[in-house]
Coordinates of C-alpha atoms in Angstrom, one line a residue:
X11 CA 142.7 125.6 132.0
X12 CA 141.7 124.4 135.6
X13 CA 139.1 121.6 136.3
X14 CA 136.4 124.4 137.6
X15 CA 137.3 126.4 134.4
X16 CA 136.4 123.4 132.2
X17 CA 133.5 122.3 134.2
X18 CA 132.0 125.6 133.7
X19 CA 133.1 125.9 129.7
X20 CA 131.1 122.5 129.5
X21 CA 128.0 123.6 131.4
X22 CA 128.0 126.6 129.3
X23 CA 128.2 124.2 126.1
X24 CA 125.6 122.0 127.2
X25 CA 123.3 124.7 128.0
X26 CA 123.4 126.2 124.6
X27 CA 123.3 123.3 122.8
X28 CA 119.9 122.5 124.8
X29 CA 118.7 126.0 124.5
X30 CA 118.9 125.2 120.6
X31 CA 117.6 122.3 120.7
X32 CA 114.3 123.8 122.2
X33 CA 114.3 126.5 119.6
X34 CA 114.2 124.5 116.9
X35 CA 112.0 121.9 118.4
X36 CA 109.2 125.0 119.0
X37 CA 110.0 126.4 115.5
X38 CA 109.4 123.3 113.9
X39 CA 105.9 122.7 115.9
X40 CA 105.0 126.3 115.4
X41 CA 105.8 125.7 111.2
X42 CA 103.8 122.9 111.3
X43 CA 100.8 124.8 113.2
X44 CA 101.0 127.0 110.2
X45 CA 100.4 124.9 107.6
X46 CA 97.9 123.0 109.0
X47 CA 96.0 124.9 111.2
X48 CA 92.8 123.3 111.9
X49 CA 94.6 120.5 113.4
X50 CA 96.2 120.6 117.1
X51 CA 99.5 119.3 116.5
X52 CA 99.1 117.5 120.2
X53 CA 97.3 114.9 118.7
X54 CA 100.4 113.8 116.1
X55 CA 103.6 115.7 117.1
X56 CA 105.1 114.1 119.9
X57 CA 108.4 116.2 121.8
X58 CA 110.3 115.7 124.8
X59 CA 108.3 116.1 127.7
X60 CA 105.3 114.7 126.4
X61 CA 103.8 111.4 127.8
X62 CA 103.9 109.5 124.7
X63 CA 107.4 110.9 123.6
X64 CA 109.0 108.0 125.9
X65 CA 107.2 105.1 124.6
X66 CA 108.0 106.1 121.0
X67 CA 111.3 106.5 121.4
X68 CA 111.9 103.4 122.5
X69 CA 109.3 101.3 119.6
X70 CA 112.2 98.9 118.4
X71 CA 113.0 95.2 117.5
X72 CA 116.8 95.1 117.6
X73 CA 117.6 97.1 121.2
X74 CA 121.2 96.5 120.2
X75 CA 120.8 100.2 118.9
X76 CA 120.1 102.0 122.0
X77 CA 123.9 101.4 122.6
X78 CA 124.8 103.6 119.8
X79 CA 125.6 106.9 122.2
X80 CA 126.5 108.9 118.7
X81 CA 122.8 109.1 118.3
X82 CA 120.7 112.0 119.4
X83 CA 117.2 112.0 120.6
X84 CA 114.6 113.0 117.7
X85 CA 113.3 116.5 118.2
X86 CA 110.1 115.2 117.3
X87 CA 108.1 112.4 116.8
X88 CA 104.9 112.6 114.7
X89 CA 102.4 109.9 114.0
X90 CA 100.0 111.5 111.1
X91 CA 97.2 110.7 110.0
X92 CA 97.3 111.5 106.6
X93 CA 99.4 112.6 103.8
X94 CA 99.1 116.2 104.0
X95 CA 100.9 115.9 107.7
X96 CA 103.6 114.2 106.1
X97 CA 104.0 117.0 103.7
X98 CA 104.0 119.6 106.3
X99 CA 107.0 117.1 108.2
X100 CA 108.7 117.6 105.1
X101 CA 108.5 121.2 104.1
X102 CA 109.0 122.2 108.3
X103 CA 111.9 119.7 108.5
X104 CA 113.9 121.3 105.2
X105 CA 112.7 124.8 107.1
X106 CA 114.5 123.8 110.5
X107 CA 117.5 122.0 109.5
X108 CA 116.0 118.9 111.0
X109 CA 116.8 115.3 108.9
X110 CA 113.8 112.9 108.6
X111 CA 113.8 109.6 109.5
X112 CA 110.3 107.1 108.7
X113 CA 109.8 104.3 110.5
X114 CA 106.7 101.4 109.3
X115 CA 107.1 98.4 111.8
X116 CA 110.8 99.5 113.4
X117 CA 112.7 96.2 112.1
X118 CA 115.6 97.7 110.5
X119 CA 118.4 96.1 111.2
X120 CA 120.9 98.9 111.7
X121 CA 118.3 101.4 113.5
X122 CA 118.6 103.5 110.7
X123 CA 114.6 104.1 110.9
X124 CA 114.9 105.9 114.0
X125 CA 118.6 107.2 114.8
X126 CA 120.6 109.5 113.8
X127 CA 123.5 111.5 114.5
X128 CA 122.1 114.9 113.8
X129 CA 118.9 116.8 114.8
X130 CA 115.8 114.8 113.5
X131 CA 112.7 114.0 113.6
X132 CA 110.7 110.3 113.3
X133 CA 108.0 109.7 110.7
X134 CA 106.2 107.0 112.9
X135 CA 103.6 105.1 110.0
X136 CA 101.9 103.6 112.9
X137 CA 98.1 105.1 112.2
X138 CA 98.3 104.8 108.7
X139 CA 97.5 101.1 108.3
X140 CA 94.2 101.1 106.4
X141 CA 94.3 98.0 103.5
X142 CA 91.8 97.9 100.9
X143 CA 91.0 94.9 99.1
X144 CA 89.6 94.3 95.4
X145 CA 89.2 90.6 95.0
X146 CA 87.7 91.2 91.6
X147 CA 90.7 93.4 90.2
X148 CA 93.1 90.4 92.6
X149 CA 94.5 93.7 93.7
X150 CA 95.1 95.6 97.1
X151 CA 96.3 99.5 98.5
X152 CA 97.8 98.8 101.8
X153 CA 99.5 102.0 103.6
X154 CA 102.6 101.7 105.2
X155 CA 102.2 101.3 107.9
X156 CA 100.3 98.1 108.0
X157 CA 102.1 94.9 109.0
X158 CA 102.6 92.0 106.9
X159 CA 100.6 90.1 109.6
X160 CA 97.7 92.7 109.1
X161 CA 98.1 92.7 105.4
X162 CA 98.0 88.7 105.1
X163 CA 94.9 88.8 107.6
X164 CA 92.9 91.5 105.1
X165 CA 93.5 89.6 102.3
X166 CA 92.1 86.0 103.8
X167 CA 88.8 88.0 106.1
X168 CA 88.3 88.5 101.5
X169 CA 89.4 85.7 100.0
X170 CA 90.5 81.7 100.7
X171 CA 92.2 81.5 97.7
X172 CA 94.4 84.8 97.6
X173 CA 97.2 85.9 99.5
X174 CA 100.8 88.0 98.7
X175 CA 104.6 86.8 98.3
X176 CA 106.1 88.8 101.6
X177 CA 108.1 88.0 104.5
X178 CA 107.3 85.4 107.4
X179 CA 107.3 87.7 110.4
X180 CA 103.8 89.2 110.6
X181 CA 105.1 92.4 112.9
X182 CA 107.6 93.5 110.2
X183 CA 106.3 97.1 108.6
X184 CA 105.3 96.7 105.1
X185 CA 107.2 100.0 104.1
X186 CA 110.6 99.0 104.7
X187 CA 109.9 94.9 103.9
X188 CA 108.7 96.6 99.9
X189 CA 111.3 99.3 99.6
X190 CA 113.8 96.6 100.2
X191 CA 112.2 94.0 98.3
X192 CA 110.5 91.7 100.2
X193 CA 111.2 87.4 100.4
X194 CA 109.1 84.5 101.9
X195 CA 108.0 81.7 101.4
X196 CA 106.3 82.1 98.0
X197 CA 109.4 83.8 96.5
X198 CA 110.1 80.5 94.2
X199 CA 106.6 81.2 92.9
X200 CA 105.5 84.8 92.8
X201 CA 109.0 86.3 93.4
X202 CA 109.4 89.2 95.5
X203 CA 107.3 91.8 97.4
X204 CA 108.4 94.5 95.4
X205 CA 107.4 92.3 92.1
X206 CA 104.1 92.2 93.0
X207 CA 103.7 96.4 93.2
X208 CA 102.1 98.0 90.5
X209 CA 101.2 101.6 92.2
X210 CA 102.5 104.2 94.9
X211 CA 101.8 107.1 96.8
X212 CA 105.0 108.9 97.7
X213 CA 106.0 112.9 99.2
X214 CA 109.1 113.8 98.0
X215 CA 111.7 115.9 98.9
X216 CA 109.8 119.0 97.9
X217 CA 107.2 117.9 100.2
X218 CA 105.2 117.0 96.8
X219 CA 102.5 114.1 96.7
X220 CA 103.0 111.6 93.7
X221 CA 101.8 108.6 92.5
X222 CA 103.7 106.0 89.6
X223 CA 102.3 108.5 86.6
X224 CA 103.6 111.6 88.4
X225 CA 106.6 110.5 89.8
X226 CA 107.6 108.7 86.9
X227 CA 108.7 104.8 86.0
X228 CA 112.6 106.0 87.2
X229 CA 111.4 107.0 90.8
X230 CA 109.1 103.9 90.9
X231 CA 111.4 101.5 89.9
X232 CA 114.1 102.7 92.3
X233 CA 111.4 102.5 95.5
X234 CA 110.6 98.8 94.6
X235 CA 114.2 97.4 96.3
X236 CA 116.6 100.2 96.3
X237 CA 115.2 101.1 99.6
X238 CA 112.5 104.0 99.8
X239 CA 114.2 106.5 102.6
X240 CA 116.5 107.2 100.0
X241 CA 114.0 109.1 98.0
X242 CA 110.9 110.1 99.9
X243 CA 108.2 109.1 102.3
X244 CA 106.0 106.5 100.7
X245 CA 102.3 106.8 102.1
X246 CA 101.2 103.5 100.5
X247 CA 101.3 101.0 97.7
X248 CA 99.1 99.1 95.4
X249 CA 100.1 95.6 95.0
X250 CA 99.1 92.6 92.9
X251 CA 97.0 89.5 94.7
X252 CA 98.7 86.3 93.7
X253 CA 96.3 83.0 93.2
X254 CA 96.9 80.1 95.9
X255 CA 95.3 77.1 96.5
X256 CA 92.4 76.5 98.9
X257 CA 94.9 74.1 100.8
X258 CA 98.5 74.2 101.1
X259 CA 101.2 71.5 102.5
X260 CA 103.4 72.4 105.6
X261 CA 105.9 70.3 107.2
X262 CA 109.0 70.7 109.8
X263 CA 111.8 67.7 109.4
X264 CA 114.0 68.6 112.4
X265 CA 117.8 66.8 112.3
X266 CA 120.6 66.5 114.6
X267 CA 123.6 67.8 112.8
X268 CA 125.5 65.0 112.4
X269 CA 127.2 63.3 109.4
X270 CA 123.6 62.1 108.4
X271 CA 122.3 65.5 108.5
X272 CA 125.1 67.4 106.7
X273 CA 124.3 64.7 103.7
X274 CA 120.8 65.6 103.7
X275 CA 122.3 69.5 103.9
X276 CA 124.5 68.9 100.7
X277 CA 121.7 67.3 98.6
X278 CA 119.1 70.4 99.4
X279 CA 121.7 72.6 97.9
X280 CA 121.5 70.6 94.6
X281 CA 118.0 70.3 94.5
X282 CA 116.4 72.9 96.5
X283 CA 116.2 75.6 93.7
X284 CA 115.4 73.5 90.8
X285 CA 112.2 72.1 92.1
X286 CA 108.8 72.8 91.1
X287 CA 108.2 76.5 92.1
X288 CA 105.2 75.2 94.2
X289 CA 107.7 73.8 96.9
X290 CA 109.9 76.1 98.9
X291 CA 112.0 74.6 101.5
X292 CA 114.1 76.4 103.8
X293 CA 116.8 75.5 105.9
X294 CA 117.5 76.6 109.3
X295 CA 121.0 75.4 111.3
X296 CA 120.6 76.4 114.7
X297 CA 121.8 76.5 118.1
X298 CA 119.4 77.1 120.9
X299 CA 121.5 76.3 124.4
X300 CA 119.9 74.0 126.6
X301 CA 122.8 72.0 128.4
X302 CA 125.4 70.4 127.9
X303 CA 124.1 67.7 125.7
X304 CA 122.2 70.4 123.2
X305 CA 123.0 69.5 119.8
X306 CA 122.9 71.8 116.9
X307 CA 120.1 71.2 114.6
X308 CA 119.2 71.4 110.7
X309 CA 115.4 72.2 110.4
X310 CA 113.8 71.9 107.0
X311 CA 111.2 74.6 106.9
X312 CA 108.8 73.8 103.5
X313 CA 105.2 75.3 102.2
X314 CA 104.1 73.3 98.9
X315 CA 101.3 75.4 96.7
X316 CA 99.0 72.0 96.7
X317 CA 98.1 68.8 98.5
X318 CA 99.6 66.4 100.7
X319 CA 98.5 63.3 97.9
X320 CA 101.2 65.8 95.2
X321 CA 103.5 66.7 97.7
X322 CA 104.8 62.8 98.4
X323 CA 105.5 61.5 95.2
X324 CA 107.5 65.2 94.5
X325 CA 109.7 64.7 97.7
X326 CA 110.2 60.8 96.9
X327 CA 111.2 61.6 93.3
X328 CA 113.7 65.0 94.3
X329 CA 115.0 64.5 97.6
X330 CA 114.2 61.4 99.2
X331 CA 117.6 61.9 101.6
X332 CA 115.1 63.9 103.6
X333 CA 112.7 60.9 104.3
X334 CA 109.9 62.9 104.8
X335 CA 106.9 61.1 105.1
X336 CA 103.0 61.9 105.3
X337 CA 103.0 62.1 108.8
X338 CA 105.2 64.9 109.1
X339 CA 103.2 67.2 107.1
X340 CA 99.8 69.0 107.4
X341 CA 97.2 70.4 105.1
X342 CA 96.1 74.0 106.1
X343 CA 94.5 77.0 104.5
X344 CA 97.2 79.7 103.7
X345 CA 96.6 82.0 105.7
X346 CA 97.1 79.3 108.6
X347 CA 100.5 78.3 106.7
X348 CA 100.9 82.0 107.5
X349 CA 101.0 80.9 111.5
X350 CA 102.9 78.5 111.0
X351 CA 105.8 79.8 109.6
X352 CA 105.6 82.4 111.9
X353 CA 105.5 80.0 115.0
X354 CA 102.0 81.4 115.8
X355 CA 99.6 78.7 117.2
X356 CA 95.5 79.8 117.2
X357 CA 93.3 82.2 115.2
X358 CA 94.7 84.4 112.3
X359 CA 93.7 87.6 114.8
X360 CA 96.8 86.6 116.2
X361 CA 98.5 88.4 113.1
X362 CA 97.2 91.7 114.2
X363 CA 99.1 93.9 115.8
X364 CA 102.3 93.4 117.6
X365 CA 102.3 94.7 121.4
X366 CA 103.4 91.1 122.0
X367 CA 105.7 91.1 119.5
X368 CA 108.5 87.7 120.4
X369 CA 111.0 89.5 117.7
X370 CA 112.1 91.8 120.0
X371 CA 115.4 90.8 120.9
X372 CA 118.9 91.6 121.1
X373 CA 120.8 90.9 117.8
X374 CA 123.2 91.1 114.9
X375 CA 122.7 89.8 111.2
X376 CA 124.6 89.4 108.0
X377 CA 124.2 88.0 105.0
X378 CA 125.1 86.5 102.0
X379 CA 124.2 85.2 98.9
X380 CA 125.4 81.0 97.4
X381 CA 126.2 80.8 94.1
X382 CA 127.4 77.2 93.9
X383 CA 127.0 74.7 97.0
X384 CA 129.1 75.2 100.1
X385 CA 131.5 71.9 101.0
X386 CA 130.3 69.7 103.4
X387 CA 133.4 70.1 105.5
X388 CA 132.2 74.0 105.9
X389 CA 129.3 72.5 107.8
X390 CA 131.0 70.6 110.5
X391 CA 133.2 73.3 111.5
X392 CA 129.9 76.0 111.5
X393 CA 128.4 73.6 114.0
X394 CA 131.9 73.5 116.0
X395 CA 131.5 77.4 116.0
X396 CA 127.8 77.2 116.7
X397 CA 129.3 76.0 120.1
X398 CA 130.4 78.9 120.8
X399 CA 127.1 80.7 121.3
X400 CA 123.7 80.3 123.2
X401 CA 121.4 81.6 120.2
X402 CA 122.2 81.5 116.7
X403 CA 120.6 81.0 113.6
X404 CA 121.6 79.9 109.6
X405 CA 118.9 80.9 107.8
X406 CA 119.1 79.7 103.7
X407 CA 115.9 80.1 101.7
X408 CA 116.1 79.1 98.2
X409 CA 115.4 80.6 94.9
X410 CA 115.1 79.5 91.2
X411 CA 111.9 79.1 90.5
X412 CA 110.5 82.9 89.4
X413 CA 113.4 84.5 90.7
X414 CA 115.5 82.9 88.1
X415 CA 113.0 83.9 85.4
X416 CA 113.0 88.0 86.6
X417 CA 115.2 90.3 84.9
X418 CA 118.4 91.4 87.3
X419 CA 117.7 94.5 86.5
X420 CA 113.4 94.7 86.5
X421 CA 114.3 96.6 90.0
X422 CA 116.8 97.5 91.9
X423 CA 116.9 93.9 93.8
X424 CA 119.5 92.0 91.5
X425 CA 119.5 88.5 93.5
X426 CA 118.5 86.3 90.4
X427 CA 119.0 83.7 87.9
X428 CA 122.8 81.8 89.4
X429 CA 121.7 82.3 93.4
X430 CA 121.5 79.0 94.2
X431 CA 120.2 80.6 98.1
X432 CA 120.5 83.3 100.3
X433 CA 122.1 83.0 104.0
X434 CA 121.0 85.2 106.6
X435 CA 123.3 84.9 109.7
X436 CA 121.8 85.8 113.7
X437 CA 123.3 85.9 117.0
X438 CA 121.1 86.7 119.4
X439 CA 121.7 87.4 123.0
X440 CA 119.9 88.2 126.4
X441 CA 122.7 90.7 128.3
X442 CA 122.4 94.6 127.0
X443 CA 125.6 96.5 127.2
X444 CA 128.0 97.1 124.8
X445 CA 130.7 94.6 126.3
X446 CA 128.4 92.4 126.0
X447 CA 126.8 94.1 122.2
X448 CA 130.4 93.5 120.9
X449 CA 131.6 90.3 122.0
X450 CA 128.5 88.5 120.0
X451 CA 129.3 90.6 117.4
X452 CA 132.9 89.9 117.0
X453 CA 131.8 86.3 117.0
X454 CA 129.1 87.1 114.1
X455 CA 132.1 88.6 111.9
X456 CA 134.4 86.1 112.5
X457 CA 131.9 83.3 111.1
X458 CA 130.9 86.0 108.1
X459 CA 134.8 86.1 107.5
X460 CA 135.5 82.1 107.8
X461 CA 132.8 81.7 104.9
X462 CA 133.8 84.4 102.7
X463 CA 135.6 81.4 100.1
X464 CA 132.3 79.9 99.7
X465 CA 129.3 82.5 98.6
X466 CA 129.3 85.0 95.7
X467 CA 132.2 87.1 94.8
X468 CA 132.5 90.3 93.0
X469 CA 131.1 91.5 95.1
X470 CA 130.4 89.6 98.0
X471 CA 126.8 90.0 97.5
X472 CA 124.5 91.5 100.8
X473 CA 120.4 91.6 100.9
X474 CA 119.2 95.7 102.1
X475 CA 116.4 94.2 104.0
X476 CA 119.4 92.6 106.2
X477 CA 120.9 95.7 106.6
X478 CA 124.6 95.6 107.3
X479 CA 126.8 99.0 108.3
X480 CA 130.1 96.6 108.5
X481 CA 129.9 96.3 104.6
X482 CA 130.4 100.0 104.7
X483 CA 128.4 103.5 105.2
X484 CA 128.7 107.0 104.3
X485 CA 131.7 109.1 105.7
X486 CA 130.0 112.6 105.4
X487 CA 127.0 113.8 104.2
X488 CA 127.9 114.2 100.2
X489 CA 129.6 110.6 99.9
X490 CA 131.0 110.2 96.4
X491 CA 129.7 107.2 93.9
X492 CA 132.9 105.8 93.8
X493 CA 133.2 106.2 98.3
X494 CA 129.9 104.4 98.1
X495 CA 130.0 101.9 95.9
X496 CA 132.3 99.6 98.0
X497 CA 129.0 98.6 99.7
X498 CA 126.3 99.9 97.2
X499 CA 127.2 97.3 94.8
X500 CA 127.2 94.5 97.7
X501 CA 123.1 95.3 97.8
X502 CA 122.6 96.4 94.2
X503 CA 125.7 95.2 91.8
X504 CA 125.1 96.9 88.6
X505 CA 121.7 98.5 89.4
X506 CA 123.3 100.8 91.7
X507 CA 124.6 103.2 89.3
X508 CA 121.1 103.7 87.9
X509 CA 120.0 104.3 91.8
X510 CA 122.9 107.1 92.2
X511 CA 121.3 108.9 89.0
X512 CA 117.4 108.9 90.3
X513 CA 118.8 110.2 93.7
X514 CA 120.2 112.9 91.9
X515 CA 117.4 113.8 89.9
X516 CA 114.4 113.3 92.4
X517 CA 116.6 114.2 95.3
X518 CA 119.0 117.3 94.3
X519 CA 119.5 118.7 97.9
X520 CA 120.3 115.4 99.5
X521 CA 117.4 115.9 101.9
X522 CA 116.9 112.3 102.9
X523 CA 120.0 110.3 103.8
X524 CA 121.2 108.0 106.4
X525 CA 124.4 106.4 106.6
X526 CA 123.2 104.1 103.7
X527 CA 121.2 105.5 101.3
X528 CA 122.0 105.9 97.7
X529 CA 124.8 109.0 97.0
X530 CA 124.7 110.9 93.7
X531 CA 125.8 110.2 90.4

């Protein structure tokens, strides 16, 4: 065939395939004028064109996955305002042939909330972030759409003394942080997010609404940690207010990384997860580029559930490799520990919203879960790699504490009793491109591969919230039980089988899938 013979065969192809795609986006808008009538779609349903189409489209924190060119643009992109929009996005969406995708604050790792490779449409939570607050029943309905910044905020404007056991970065989505479980820094005393749920409202598949009675305790334990896209579009949840004191105990103890420092690194992995649930202390190994003489640091990262005159005497007795000494920490409310954690300095407000949102970034993460400590010789040879790099981050948080007390299998999060900590691994960079995309990432894998001796094993264990598609993802759209379990099991271990057997129930058609979500049975 000659080149103008081709050129024309493609032009013909392209302007079918863009025909269809404006048939079924005015199809799907005209179904969803249908079933709600009163309302002008204009207001919530978003298409090319449009001047707020644009914006939403690009409403992400890893722009890593713009470079993903398998993905199409969304047909749509619909905001609602209440549930019954989100059933009629359902129903019109199963009509049309369109997938779904929800997105609550746009942090998953993969892009999974907002790409996909077939014609879709975006759930985007954004206006459905009402929180309501009963201090008397220590119990709170939060939609989500909400951010954890917006939930912790709601919670202290109520109370001094309550707050909720979620993640440190206040512009995260609350709907993705619970569906996948949900740590921070009050994991060692409350346990998860997804511990602390105790209702949902939920549209299904069918485009039905359901709550924990009608969707039934199989459904509800599977949203709580087996990640909620895999099953339907959950509206909002009712979660459990957890007692804290008026005033809490922060502290930074930042360390060269030298012989010193890698001591001090080995005696946290001893005692870290067997102090009093009270204390958490992170650790952060991290290289920020400055120059030449930039050194790569250890920071302990630690909130303690009481006072500065307890907190002493605790750290003295435990760990007193760290040296930590009055003057390095500071009494604060909670929901100023809150701040803190998050590297926020001035009024809580500052946890509202997120249109200055210092996330955003270019990135890649993995992770991995310690079962027994890690050598000290690992440790000199991650800093020689850290040299390699500009921007990246060891993250360990430590459990015990309640998390060694919850049952494996209480949902679908099975991180417990024997995980000494969990690493989260980030390269960052500042160049977009894929060149650019790939060589970071390389570098990420390498490291992920040179630890593989020293974290769990059978399986290498991997946290959802941390999504990771190199652990594996679904070939075509009816991926066997056995195809999936090879990463399945990495996020679920044995809990995934019981996953694969809601999906099929709840989920017969296979209506809402990604490259991850939970196969059949």
């Amino acid at each position: 065939m000659s080149l103008v013979a081709t050129s024309v065969l493609w032009a013909a192809i392209t302007s079918m395939i863009c025909i269809d795609a404006i048939g079924t986006r005015n199809e799907f808008v005209s179904c969803m004028n249908n079933i709600i009538p009163f309302v002008n779609t204009s207001t919530y349903v978003f298409t090319s064109g449009m001047p707020m189409y644009s914006s939403l489209v690009s409403s992400q924190h890893n722009p890593r996955c713009s470079n993903l060119t398998e993905s199409l643009r969304p047909v749509g992109i619909i905001t609602p305002q209440n549930e019954d929009e989100i059933q009629a996005v359902v129903i019109c969406s199963r009509e049309h042939g369109l997938r779904v995708r929800v997105r609550s604050g746009g942090h998953d790792y993969e892009g999974l909330s907002y790409l996909c490779k077939t014609p879709f449409v975006i759930i985007d939570m954004r206006n459905l972030h009402s929180i309501s607050i009963d201090i008397k029943q220590e119990s709170a309905w939060v939609q989500s759409g909400a951010t954890l910044g917006e939930l912790y905020y709601s919670i202290a404007q109520a109370s001094q003394t309550h707050g909720f056991p979620a993640g440190i970065c206040p512009s995260v989505g609350v709907g993705g942080h619970f569906s996948g479980g949900g740590f921070g820094a009050m994991v060692r005393k409350y346990g998860l997010a997804a511990d602390n749920v105790i209702d949902a409202y939920l549209v299904d598949a069918k485009g039905c609404f359901l709550d924990r009675e009608s969707m039934g305790e199989d459904l509800f334990w599977a949203i709580r940690g087996g990640g909620g896209a895999s099953f339907g579009v959950i509206v909002s949840w009712k979660i459990k207010l957890v007692r804290v004191p008026p005033k809490v105990t922060v502290f930074n103890v930042n360390k060269n990384m030298d012989q010193h420092a890698i001591g001090i690194i080995d005696r946290w992995q001893h005692v870290a997860h067997k102090m009093k649930n009270e204390l958490f202390i992170r650790l952060l190994v991290q290289y920020v580029h400055g120059d030449q003489k930039t050194s790569v640091q250890a920071l302990f990262n630690a909130l303690f559930l009481g006072q500065l005159k307890d907190l002493i005497p605790l750290m003295n007795e435990t760990f007193p490799q760290l040296g930590l000494k009055a003057e390095d920490c500071i009494e604060m409310s909670w929901i100023d520990s809150v701040l803190y954690f998050a590297g926020l300095k001035g009024a809580p407000e500052l946890l509202l919203g997120n249109k200055t949102d210092p996330y955003v970034s270019y990135f890649k993460a993995k992770s991995d879960f310690v079962t027994k400590p890690i050598p000290q010789h690992v440790f000199v040879r991650i800093q020689e790699k850290f040299h390699e790099q500009k921007l990246v981050f060891m993250i360990m948080d430590p459990y015990g504490g309640r998390m060694s007390e919850i049952s494996k299998s209480h949902i679908p999060f099975p991180h417990r009793r024997g995980n000494l900590y969990n690493i989260q691994y980030l390269v960052k960079w500042e160049v977009n491109g894929v060149r650019a995309s790939n060589e970071h990432i390389h570098w990420l894998r390498e490291l992920y591969k040179y630890m593989e001796p020293y974290v769990s094993k059978h399986p290498r264990s991997a946290y959802l919230n941390y999504r990771d598609l190199d652990i594996g993802t679904h070939r075509h759209a009816n991926t066997s039980y056995l195809e999936a379990k090879v990463w399945g099991e990495k996020y679920f271990k044995g809990n995934f089988k019981k996953l694969t057997k809601v999906k099929s129930k709840v989920d017969p058609d296979n209506f809402f899938r990604n490259e991850q979500s939970i196969p059949f049975a």
